[in-house]
Every structure is written in C-alpha cells, then in structure tokens.
Amino acid sequence: MSEIRKVAVIGSGIMGSGIAAHLANGGFEVWLYDIVPSTLTEQEQAQGLTLKSAEVRNRLPLSAIAQLVKQKPAPLYDVSFSARIHAANMEDDGELLHEMDWIVEAVVERLDIKQQVFSWIDQHRRQGSLVSTNTSGLSAAVMIQHSSKEMRQHFAVTHFFNPPRYMALVELVATEETLPEVIEVLTRLCQQRLGKGVVQAKDTPNFIANRIGTYGMLVTLKETLQHGLTIDEADALTGPVMGRPKTATYRMLDLVGLDTLLHVVDNVHSRSEDEAERAAFTRPALLEQLVKQGALGQKSGAGFYRKLKGSDGSSYIESLQFDTMTYAPSTKPTSPVIEAAKQAKGAKGKVEALIGAVPEHPHAQFAWKTIKATLLYAAERVGEIAEHIADIDKAMRLGFNWELGPFELWDSLGLAAVAERMKAEGDQLPAWVEAWIADGNESFYKRERGNTFYVHQQRYVLQEQEEGVIELARIKEEKGTVWSNREASLIDLGDEVLALEFHSKSNAIGSDILSAIRYACHETTRNWRGLVIANEGKNFCVGANLMLLLMEAMNEEWDEVEDIIMLFQQSMLQLKRLSRPVVAAPHRMTLGGGVEACLPADIIVASPETYFGLVETGVGLIPAGGGSKEAAILAMQRAAYGAGPSGRVERKLLAGDLQPHLNSLFESIALAKTSTSGFEIARLGYARPQDRVLLRGESRIYEAKQAVLRLDAAGYVPPEEELVAVAGREGKAVMKLAIQNMKLGGYISEHDEKIATKLAHVLSGGDVPSGALVSEQYLLQLECEAFLSLCGEPKTQQRMSHMLRYGKPLRN
Ligand code: NAD
C-alpha cells in the first residue's frame, strides 16, 4: 500500500474533482484528467491563446482545481493541498498514466464513454497498477469486458458518495476476475488514507445504498400519493423523526436531481429479472412530467420545492401541490404523530412513536407502510447486492446518513413483532427471515460481551473489529467503567492506559466533568501509565456549560462565578502537570472549554474533521479556563522555537519576535475563528510541533493510546513550570491599534471592542514591560479578572442567553 503514491483521476466533474481533492487530503499526488476542449472561449481568444495552448488544453481540470479552493463546504482539508493536484488531459498526457499507481475513472455515467476511457487507460497504464471506476451503478464487468485480462484482474469499483470528503461511505465492488489482493489494498487505502467506511457490494445495479435508498424514495412517493399527503407532510415524516437526515425525501430528490433519479430508476428496471422489482422501478408518471417541464430540482431552480424572493428581498420556499401541479408556500405540518415522534429519544424511540403513538392516524399508516416496504425490500436483497446484512446497514448509515440501517431498525422494533404485523397484513417474508424466526431467533444482531454478531446464512457470525480502532462503547459494555459520574467516565483502554470520556449533553463541560478531570489525574498518577482524553460523542466538546454560569452572573453571584473559573483553571493545570503522559484526541466540534481541555495535553492527536477554536468572544467572554494563558505561552514558544543552545525557550525575548505570533493568536481568539479541519488548527496558531492530525478519525483513540505508550516508554517527565515571556504594554498597544482599525472599519461592535481589549490585556501579560517574565498563575489571575468583569456586562449576558436559546452567536 505504501507503494501507492501517484493517482490519476479521469474526469474532473463534480465527483472527479471531489475525489481528487480527497486523495490530496490523504497525501497522494494526483493528476486530474479531462478531455481537450474543441473551441476557444471568448476570454481565451482575447488572451491570444490557441487550441494548442496548455491552458486551453487543460482548461477543464485547471478550472476544477481553481474551484476546489473556493468551494464550500471545503473539499480540501487545507487550501495548500491543492498543490498536490496537477492538471492533465487525455490527448497529451497518456504516457504519464504509465507512472500512476492507481487510476480512478469518474467520467459521465455512460457505458460507451466509460468503455472508451478504459480502452485508453489500458493502452497507457503500467502492469500491476490499480484501476477503479466511480460508477453509480453500471455493470463493472461489462464496463471492462473489452480490456486486457491483466487490467481486468486489477480492476474494481470504488463508489464514493457526494461530497467525497464528507460522505463516509465507499462501496467496493469486485468482478469475478478481480484479484483478492486488489480488494485488500483498496479497502486499506480507503479506510486508512481516506478515512472511509468500506462495504463490499456485489456487481448489481446501483450497488447497495442507491439501490435501497432509491427504492425507499419511490415507495415514499407512491405512499404520499395514496395517503393523500402533501410534500411537506411526507418530508416532516421521513426526516429526523424517522432517524434520517433533515433533507428527508423530496428535499433530497431535489438535491440529487430528478433526471439523475430517473437514470438510476431505469438502471434497475432494465437489469432486474424480478417482476415485482421491475414494477417498483417503473418511472413514476409524476417524475417524468416534472423532468419534461424542466423541473429537475435544485440545479434548475425548481423541483418538488422552489425558492423565491419576496418583495422585501427575503427568500421563501414553495412546495409542489400534487392536485394542481402548481406551487404554494411551504408549511410546517404537525400532527399528534409528528409531535409524539419529536418528543421521543433516539431513532428507535422516534420510529416507535411514529408508528405506534396513534396507529390509526394517516401519518402513522404512511410511516409504517414506507418503513415496512423498505425493510422487506432490503431483506429480499441479502446475498444479491451484498454478502450480509451488516454491510447493507452500514451502507445506509454512511451513504444515506440513516441513524439505523434497515436490519438494525427492524431489530429495534422487534424482529418477531414486525414480522407478525407484516404477515397479518398479507405480506410475504423472505424465506430466510421466516426460517430464522422459526429457529427461535429474536433478532438479526446480538451483542455478547462487547462483541457484535449478525445473522449470515442462518447462523450468527462475529462482526470483525477493524484494525487500529478502539471503541469505548464496546469496552464499557464488556468491562464496565473504572469510575463514572453523570458527565464523564474513566475507561480501561488496556496496557495500563486510562481514558477520560465526556458524556454530558453536547459534551459541554460542567462541574461533573471538572470533578472527573481531577479524579482522573489522581487515579492516573496512582495506577496507570498515562491518560487519553477522548470520546465517541457527535462532537468532542462544545465548550463550558453556559447555563450555570449565566444563572450565577444574572444573580450577581460573583464569588460563585470566580469559584467556577478557578476550579476550571486548576483542573486544567492539574492535567498539564500530571506526572504521567496525557494525550487528547479531539474530533468534530472542539470549542472553547473543549480546546482548553486539549491544550494541557502533551500531544493532541486530532481527527481530520476537527473544528477547533477558542470561540468565547462569541458569547461575550474570553477564554478563562487556561486558554488565554496557553495562547500567550504558544506565542512565546513559537517565537523561541529552535532558539537557545539547550533547545529550551530563551528567556530574554524581544517583543518584536513575539508580536507576529501573538497577533495571529489574538486574531484567532478575538474573531472566534474555528478550524474547518484538523489540518487548519495549525493555521489558527493552536498546534504545537508535537501535535498530529490523523487521516482516519475512527482510529483517534487507538492512536492516542499508542502516543501515551510511546511517551511512557521513553521515560516521561512532565513539563516543568516555566516563566512566560510576555509582550507587555508595547504588545498590547499593537493589538489595540488593530482593534481600533476594525472598529473604525465597521467590522466590530462596541462590545466586541471591549472584549478584544480585555483579551489583548491578558495575552500581553497586562501592565508590564515588554519581555517581562511572568508566572502561569499570574496569567490565570488576569484571565479570571477579565472574565469576571465581562460576566457583569448586560451585553455579554444577552450573548450567553442567545447562544443557549438559539445555539448561534448574537452580534450586539
Ligand atoms: P459530471 O458531469 O460532473 O462530470 C463528468 C466528467 O466527465 C466531466 O468532467 C466531463 O468533461 C467528463 N467527460 C465527458 N465526456 C468524456 C469523455 N468522452 N472522456 C473523458 N471524460 C469525459 O459527472 P459526475 O457527477 O462527476 O459523475 C461522474 C461519475 O460519478 C459518474 O459515473 C456518476 O454516476 C458517478 N457518481 C456521481 C455522483 C454524484 O452525486 N454526482 C455520486 C457518485 C457517483
């Protein structure tokens, strides 16, 4: 696998460019190919370019690469990674293919064109190189039937989902001729370098996720019409209340494009031999009509929904009315069924409420019918589209963002109960499900001492644990916790390494997490080789729990507020001074207090998808759990990095050395900047030389544990307390000038100015000369004072309550 360095992507459209970007994220050198344009654009003519100019010949990939840097959400972990992508074209750069270790085809979904492209690849590639296609569902075997045997043996489908960086699924499909080692290498590449969840699909129309997902959408359309529901109602019922994404059904169809959907539908219809399936995959008249009218979804401005601008300039949404085929303002439907499901917790609870709270309600009937049809359809496809149910469930979770795959959902509703209801309603169960239930089995999956088993060919088989992944949930189930309170647990990771897991609401840091940190320090010192701070929540930590703080501030309980801050500061300091190594493994949102819980760690091992930042100014505060102090230290260390004969930080720093580093950290904190990836943490100034970013987020706990073991084996000595060289009055003056400019330019409010000035005061070490040496305790004291004074500000309190109520910052 290490030999795979150079990758060619053929086709620089939506998927080709997105895949190229994600390959660049994974550290590969990528050549992005496309066809040579046959005519010049006006701009090219004006520039005096000809059809022979390289800029023209590479126009498509060059403009795709330029787009990658601008696109939102960003396809690249860091804009600089675009330098790893090179433009190439299919007429001039055929020979270059010979150097490629892996060639990914991502041209238009047309068999004839794909076959031409593969014959061109076959002419130029080196023997032994990997070749894959990103087809959505064409037959892999047919696509390469005219290629050489050697290429056919090295060929597979690598089906990425859009957008490739963010969608976690890759469906891998082998043909009968694909060598097993090709699938092994591609699986490892996709998992370890690209951070993807891989499933093995069979060479059948649309593979796993699109096959079941499209069926689900067709059924939803049919049932919407039969139950006389509106689009708004159907979307309200098939989104989060069904454990599925907000885009639900019709919003999702508009995103995908109704014309694209018809292609996918036709692909099954023309290739399936099952009459019932062919009937289900017949083009719905309504869809055909919309496509004929040019209502293709978002890309054409209208589909099931359309977005319009009112006379006051604000936009609003209209939805299609089936009876008149005209648009009317979209509504937020409600019913006892929807309300019951909204109140319920988790996908299982929600679906139970959806179908069981008021079972005779048309909404409940509709929900049950769509779910039932999808469960049955998935069960009928086992063995055909995938070897086993676990890959089908995983494909639906990762490819369609369903909380539970069909078999997981069926289990959660009760295997036998669902089967009974189906039979009572005259449905026929697949023979294997009947036999499985008749054998006395109560579920498709079973958990035993931390292991999962799933049904495969009428017996339970063990779900293999992936190499390099530690799952806290699994350990807890098997061995329980070492210690636990309401908000956090200590978990034994094996090899005498302890993990501290947060599990409060949104993983916000409250008093129980602070107690847990202090207890973890005590416990680790006595009995463990080191500590990992990590969790499996949706986000690592969204910051400190504001609720408590706001209440104390509103009641003017200043002593209480001070106690909270000091407890926070001392807990973080205890982590920093721990006599054993500490490694933090953040993922996704890691904000405010979450960052402050990472900075005391010896090493931060961040997931690629980590959105990291000290964002306290957004709620009218400054970081005061040691975050501002650590920023001052980071600036000093960066200024002194590599200086001093002993490698230690030089104590006599000039303010001039310190200032640029301080300015950039000041800007990150004052503007509450958040990294858009783990790699961008360094751009904000928070990364230390020893910190790392992983390519596979799932392995963060494993990697953090390894880092603890390495530090311990090397004879860990905790960092000594050092004095901090600060920028002092002069440094503060520079930052204040920047604040004034921002204020004059109208970029910040008066309250922002006040907060930023306090931040500048703390970061520069207060009222001391430039280059003064101060203690960490002194900086913590400054943090605390600034924080307390801001808490008393009405505008800060407004910001806090706005954040608590709406989850968004208020600009006041
Ligand atoms: P696209 O239309 O955005 O891009 C297609 C690319 O193919 C263009 O760059 C075009 O210049 C190039 N091309 C056209 N004719 C060619 C030829 N004769 N030789 C070489 N290149 C040629 O399409 P896309 O959405 O990126 O889809 C590409 C592939 O990915 C398709 O097989 C599609 O089914 C699959 N796919 C798409 C999605 C999606 O959501 N868009 C998701 C998964 C898979």
Coordinates of N, CA and C in Angstrom, one line a residue, residues 564-718:
I564 N -16.1 29.0 40.0 CA -16.2 28.1 38.9 C -15.0 28.3 38.0
I565 N -14.6 29.5 37.8 CA -13.4 29.8 36.9 C -12.1 29.1 37.5
M566 N -12.0 29.4 38.8 CA -10.8 28.9 39.4 C -10.7 27.3 39.4
L567 N -11.9 26.7 39.6 CA -12.0 25.3 39.5 C -11.6 24.8 38.1
F568 N -12.1 25.5 37.1 CA -11.8 25.2 35.7 C -10.3 25.3 35.5
Q569 N -9.7 26.4 35.9 CA -8.3 26.7 35.7 C -7.4 25.6 36.4
Q570 N -7.8 25.3 37.6 CA -6.9 24.4 38.4 C -7.1 23.0 37.9
S571 N -8.2 22.6 37.4 CA -8.4 21.3 36.8 C -7.5 21.1 35.6
M572 N -7.5 22.1 34.7 CA -6.7 22.1 33.5 C -5.2 22.1 33.9
L573 N -4.8 22.9 34.9 CA -3.4 22.9 35.3 C -3.0 21.6 35.9
Q574 N -3.9 20.9 36.6 CA -3.5 19.6 37.1 C -3.3 18.6 36.0
L575 N -4.0 18.7 34.9 CA -3.8 17.9 33.8 C -2.4 18.1 33.2
K576 N -2.1 19.4 33.1 CA -0.8 19.8 32.5 C 0.4 19.3 33.3
R577 N 0.2 19.3 34.6 CA 1.3 19.0 35.5 C 1.3 17.5 35.9
L578 N 0.5 16.7 35.3 CA 0.3 15.3 35.7 C 1.7 14.6 35.5
S579 N 2.0 13.7 36.4 CA 3.3 13.1 36.3 C 3.3 12.0 35.2
R580 N 2.2 11.7 34.6 CA 2.1 10.7 33.5 C 1.7 11.4 32.2
P581 N 2.0 10.8 31.1 CA 1.6 11.5 29.8 C 0.1 11.6 29.6
V582 N -0.3 12.7 29.0 CA -1.7 12.9 28.6 C -1.8 13.2 27.2
V583 N -2.7 12.5 26.5 CA -2.9 12.7 25.0 C -4.4 13.0 24.8
A584 N -4.7 14.1 24.1 CA -6.1 14.4 23.8 C -6.3 14.1 22.4
A585 N -7.5 13.5 22.1 CA -7.9 13.1 20.8 C -9.2 13.8 20.4
P586 N -9.2 15.1 20.0 CA -10.5 15.7 19.7 C -11.0 15.3 18.3
H587 N -12.3 15.5 18.1 CA -12.9 15.2 16.8 C -14.1 16.2 16.7
R588 N -14.4 16.5 15.5 CA -15.5 17.4 15.2 C -15.5 18.7 16.1
M589 N -16.7 19.1 16.5 CA -16.6 20.4 17.2 C -15.9 20.3 18.6
T590 N -14.8 21.1 18.6 CA -14.0 21.2 19.8 C -13.8 22.7 20.1
L591 N -14.7 23.2 20.9 CA -14.8 24.7 21.0 C -14.6 25.1 22.5
G592 N -14.0 26.3 22.6 CA -13.9 27.0 23.9 C -13.3 26.0 24.9
G593 N -14.1 25.7 25.9 CA -13.6 24.8 27.0 C -13.0 23.5 26.5
G594 N -13.6 23.0 25.3 CA -13.1 21.8 24.7 C -11.6 22.0 24.3
V595 N -11.3 23.1 23.7 CA -9.9 23.4 23.4 C -9.0 23.5 24.6
E596 N -9.6 24.1 25.7 CA -8.9 24.3 26.9 C -8.6 23.0 27.6
A597 N -9.4 21.9 27.3 CA -9.2 20.6 27.8 C -8.1 19.9 27.0
C598 N -7.9 20.3 25.8 CA -6.9 19.7 24.9 C -5.5 20.3 25.1
L599 N -5.4 21.6 25.3 CA -4.1 22.3 25.3 C -3.2 21.8 26.5
P600 N -3.7 21.4 27.6 CA -2.8 20.9 28.7 C -2.2 19.5 28.3
A601 N -2.7 18.9 27.3 CA -2.2 17.5 26.9 C -0.8 17.6 26.4
D602 N 0.0 16.6 26.5 CA 1.4 16.6 26.0 C 1.3 16.6 24.4
I603 N 0.3 15.8 23.9 CA 0.2 15.7 22.5 C -1.3 15.8 22.2
I604 N -1.6 16.5 21.1 CA -3.0 16.5 20.6 C -3.0 15.7 19.3
V605 N -3.8 14.6 19.3 CA -4.0 13.8 18.1 C -5.4 14.1 17.5
A606 N -5.4 15.0 16.5 CA -6.7 15.4 16.1 C -7.2 14.6 14.9
S607 N -8.5 14.5 14.8 CA -9.2 13.8 13.7 C -9.1 14.8 12.5
P608 N -9.2 14.3 11.3 CA -9.2 15.2 10.1 C -10.4 16.2 10.2
E609 N -11.5 15.6 10.6 CA -12.7 16.5 10.7 C -12.7 17.0 12.2
T610 N -11.9 18.0 12.5 CA -12.0 18.7 13.8 C -12.2 20.2 13.6
Y611 N -13.2 20.7 14.2 CA -13.5 22.1 14.1 C -13.2 22.8 15.4
F612 N -11.9 23.3 15.5 CA -11.3 23.6 16.7 C -11.1 25.1 16.9
G613 N -11.5 25.7 18.0 CA -11.2 27.1 18.2 C -11.7 27.6 19.6
L614 N -11.0 28.7 20.0 CA -11.4 29.3 21.2 C -12.4 30.4 20.8
V615 N -13.7 30.1 21.1 CA -14.8 30.9 20.5 C -15.5 31.7 21.5
E616 N -14.9 31.9 22.7 CA -15.6 32.5 23.9 C -16.1 33.9 23.5
T617 N -15.4 34.7 22.7 CA -15.8 36.0 22.4 C -17.2 36.0 21.8
G618 N -17.6 35.0 21.1 CA -18.9 34.8 20.6 C -20.0 34.9 21.6
V619 N -19.7 34.6 22.9 CA -20.7 34.7 23.9 C -20.2 35.8 24.9
G620 N -19.4 36.7 24.4 CA -19.1 37.9 25.1 C -18.0 37.7 26.2
L621 N -17.3 36.6 26.1 CA -16.3 36.3 27.1 C -14.9 36.2 26.5
I622 N -13.9 35.9 27.3 CA -12.6 35.5 26.8 C -12.3 34.1 27.4
P623 N -11.4 33.3 26.8 CA -11.1 32.0 27.4 C -10.5 32.2 28.8
A624 N -11.0 31.6 29.8 CA -10.5 31.8 31.1 C -10.3 30.5 31.9
G625 N -10.3 29.4 31.1 CA -10.0 28.1 31.7 C -8.6 27.7 31.4
G626 N -7.7 28.7 31.3 CA -6.3 28.5 30.9 C -6.1 28.7 29.4
G627 N -7.1 29.0 28.7 CA -7.0 29.1 27.2 C -6.2 30.3 26.8
S628 N -6.5 31.5 27.4 CA -5.7 32.7 27.1 C -4.3 32.5 27.5
K629 N -4.1 32.0 28.7 CA -2.7 31.8 29.2 C -2.0 30.9 28.2
E630 N -2.6 29.8 27.8 CA -1.9 28.8 26.9 C -1.6 29.5 25.6
A631 N -2.5 30.5 25.1 CA -2.2 31.2 23.9 C -1.0 32.0 24.0
A632 N -0.8 32.7 25.2 CA 0.4 33.5 25.4 C 1.6 32.6 25.4
I633 N 1.5 31.4 26.0 CA 2.6 30.5 26.0 C 3.0 30.0 24.6
L634 N 1.9 29.7 23.8 CA 2.1 29.3 22.5 C 2.9 30.3 21.7
A635 N 2.5 31.6 21.8 CA 3.1 32.7 21.1 C 4.6 32.7 21.5
M636 N 4.9 32.6 22.8 CA 6.3 32.7 23.2 C 7.1 31.5 22.7
Q637 N 6.5 30.3 22.8 CA 7.2 29.1 22.3 C 7.5 29.2 20.8
R638 N 6.5 29.7 20.1 CA 6.7 29.8 18.6 C 7.8 30.8 18.3
A639 N 7.8 31.9 19.1 CA 8.9 32.9 18.8 C 10.2 32.3 19.2
A640 N 10.3 31.5 20.2 CA 11.6 30.9 20.6 C 11.9 29.6 20.0
Y641 N 11.0 29.1 19.2 CA 11.2 27.8 18.7 C 12.5 27.6 18.0
G642 N 13.2 26.6 18.5 CA 14.6 26.3 17.9 C 15.6 27.2 18.5
A643 N 15.3 28.2 19.3 CA 16.3 29.1 19.9 C 16.9 28.5 21.1
G644 N 18.0 29.0 21.5 CA 18.6 28.6 22.8 C 19.5 27.3 22.6
P645 N 20.7 27.3 23.1 CA 21.6 26.2 22.9 C 21.0 24.9 23.5
S646 N 20.2 25.0 24.6 CA 19.7 23.8 25.2 C 18.4 23.4 24.5
G647 N 18.0 24.2 23.6 CA 16.7 23.8 23.0 C 15.5 24.4 23.8
R648 N 15.9 24.9 25.0 CA 14.8 25.4 25.8 C 14.4 26.8 25.4
V649 N 13.3 27.3 25.9 CA 12.9 28.6 25.5 C 13.8 29.6 26.0
E650 N 14.3 30.5 25.1 CA 15.1 31.6 25.6 C 14.3 32.6 26.4
R651 N 14.9 33.0 27.5 CA 14.1 33.8 28.4 C 14.1 35.3 28.1
K652 N 15.1 35.7 27.3 CA 15.1 37.1 27.0 C 14.6 37.3 25.6
L653 N 13.3 37.5 25.5 CA 12.7 37.6 24.2 C 12.5 39.1 23.9
L654 N 12.7 39.4 22.7 CA 12.3 40.8 22.3 C 10.8 40.8 21.9
A655 N 10.2 41.9 22.2 CA 8.8 42.0 21.9 C 8.5 41.8 20.4
G656 N 9.5 42.2 19.6 CA 9.4 42.1 18.1 C 9.3 40.7 17.7
D657 N 10.0 39.8 18.3 CA 9.9 38.4 17.9 C 8.5 37.8 18.3
L658 N 8.0 38.2 19.4 CA 6.8 37.6 19.9 C 5.6 38.1 19.2
Q659 N 5.7 39.4 18.8 CA 4.5 40.0 18.3 C 3.7 39.3 17.2
P660 N 4.4 38.9 16.1 CA 3.6 38.4 15.0 C 2.8 37.1 15.4
H661 N 3.5 36.3 16.3 CA 2.8 35.1 16.8 C 1.6 35.4 17.7
L662 N 1.8 36.4 18.5 CA 0.8 36.9 19.4 C -0.4 37.4 18.6
N663 N 0.0 38.2 17.6 CA -1.1 38.9 16.8 C -2.0 37.8 16.1
S664 N -1.3 36.8 15.6 CA -2.2 35.8 14.9 C -3.1 35.0 15.9
L665 N -2.5 34.7 17.1 CA -3.4 34.0 18.1 C -4.5 35.0 18.6
F666 N -4.1 36.3 18.7 CA -5.1 37.3 19.2 C -6.2 37.3 18.2
E667 N -5.9 37.3 16.9 CA -6.9 37.4 15.8 C -7.8 36.2 15.9
S668 N -7.2 35.0 16.0 CA -8.0 33.7 16.1 C -9.0 33.8 17.2
I669 N -8.5 34.3 18.4 CA -9.4 34.2 19.6 C -10.5 35.4 19.5
A670 N -10.0 36.6 19.1 CA -10.9 37.7 19.1 C -12.0 37.5 18.1
L671 N -11.6 36.9 17.0 CA -12.7 36.7 15.9 C -13.4 35.4 16.1
A672 N -13.1 34.7 17.2 CA -13.7 33.4 17.4 C -13.6 32.4 16.2
K673 N -12.4 32.4 15.7 CA -12.2 31.6 14.5 C -12.2 30.1 14.8
T674 N -12.7 29.3 13.9 CA -12.7 27.8 14.1 C -12.1 27.2 12.9
S675 N -11.3 26.2 13.1 CA -10.6 25.5 12.0 C -11.7 24.7 11.2
T676 N -11.5 24.6 9.9 CA -12.5 23.8 9.2 C -12.0 22.4 9.0
S677 N -10.9 22.1 9.6 CA -10.4 20.7 9.6 C -9.3 20.6 10.6
G678 N -8.9 19.4 10.9 CA -7.7 19.2 11.9 C -6.5 19.9 11.4
F679 N -6.3 19.9 10.0 CA -5.1 20.5 9.5 C -5.1 22.0 9.6
E680 N -6.2 22.6 9.7 CA -6.3 24.0 9.8 C -6.0 24.5 11.3
I681 N -5.9 23.6 12.2 CA -5.7 24.0 13.6 C -4.4 24.8 13.7
A682 N -3.4 24.3 12.9 CA -2.1 25.0 12.9 C -2.2 26.4 12.3
R683 N -3.1 26.6 11.3 CA -3.2 27.9 10.7 C -3.7 28.9 11.7
L684 N -4.5 28.5 12.7 CA -5.1 29.4 13.7 C -4.0 29.6 14.8
G685 N -3.0 28.9 14.8 CA -1.9 29.1 15.8 C -1.9 28.2 17.0
Y686 N -2.9 27.2 17.0 CA -3.0 26.4 18.2 C -2.2 25.2 18.3
A687 N -1.6 24.8 17.1 CA -0.9 23.5 17.1 C 0.6 23.6 17.6
R688 N 1.0 22.7 18.3 CA 2.4 22.6 18.8 C 3.1 21.7 17.9
P689 N 4.5 21.7 17.9 CA 5.2 20.9 16.9 C 4.9 19.4 17.1
Q690 N 4.6 19.0 18.3 CA 4.4 17.5 18.6 C 3.0 17.1 18.2
D691 N 2.1 18.0 18.0 CA 0.7 17.6 17.7 C 0.6 16.9 16.3
R692 N -0.4 16.1 16.2 CA -0.6 15.4 14.9 C -2.0 15.4 14.4
V693 N -2.2 15.3 13.1 CA -3.5 15.2 12.5 C -3.6 13.8 11.9
L694 N -4.6 13.1 12.2 CA -4.8 11.7 11.6 C -5.5 11.8 10.3
L695 N -5.3 10.8 9.5 CA -6.1 10.7 8.2 C -7.4 9.9 8.4
R696 N -7.4 9.2 9.5 CA -8.6 8.4 9.8 C -9.1 8.7 11.2
G697 N -10.2 9.4 11.3 CA -10.7 9.9 12.5 C -11.1 8.7 13.5
E698 N -11.6 7.6 12.9 CA -12.0 6.5 13.7 C -10.9 5.9 14.5
S699 N -9.6 6.1 14.1 CA -8.5 5.5 14.9 C -8.0 6.4 15.9
R700 N -8.7 7.5 16.2 CA -8.1 8.5 17.1 C -7.8 8.0 18.5
I701 N -8.7 7.1 19.0 CA -8.4 6.7 20.4 C -7.3 5.7 20.4
Y702 N -7.2 4.8 19.4 CA -6.1 3.9 19.3 C -4.8 4.7 19.2
E703 N -4.8 5.7 18.3 CA -3.5 6.4 18.1 C -3.1 7.2 19.3
A704 N -4.1 7.7 20.0 CA -3.8 8.5 21.3 C -3.2 7.5 22.3
K705 N -3.7 6.3 22.4 CA -3.2 5.3 23.3 C -1.8 5.0 22.9
Q706 N -1.5 4.8 21.6 CA -0.1 4.5 21.2 C 0.8 5.6 21.6
A707 N 0.3 6.9 21.4 CA 1.2 8.0 21.8 C 1.5 8.0 23.3
V708 N 0.5 7.7 24.1 CA 0.7 7.6 25.6 C 1.8 6.6 25.8
L709 N 1.7 5.4 25.2 CA 2.6 4.3 25.5 C 4.0 4.7 25.0
R710 N 4.1 5.4 23.9 CA 5.5 5.8 23.4 C 6.1 6.8 24.4
L711 N 5.3 7.8 24.9 CA 5.8 8.8 25.8 C 6.3 8.1 27.1
D712 N 5.5 7.1 27.5 CA 5.8 6.4 28.8 C 7.0 5.6 28.6
A713 N 7.1 4.9 27.5 CA 8.3 4.1 27.3 C 9.6 4.9 27.2
A714 N 9.4 6.1 26.7 CA 10.6 7.0 26.6 C 11.0 7.6 27.9
G715 N 10.3 7.3 29.0 CA 10.7 7.8 30.3 C 10.1 9.2 30.5
Y716 N 8.8 9.3 30.6 CA 8.1 10.6 30.6 C 8.5 11.5 31.8
V717 N 8.8 12.7 31.5 CA 9.0 13.7 32.5 C 8.0 14.9 32.2
P718 N 7.1 15.2 33.2 CA 6.2 16.3 32.8 C 6.9 17.6 32.6

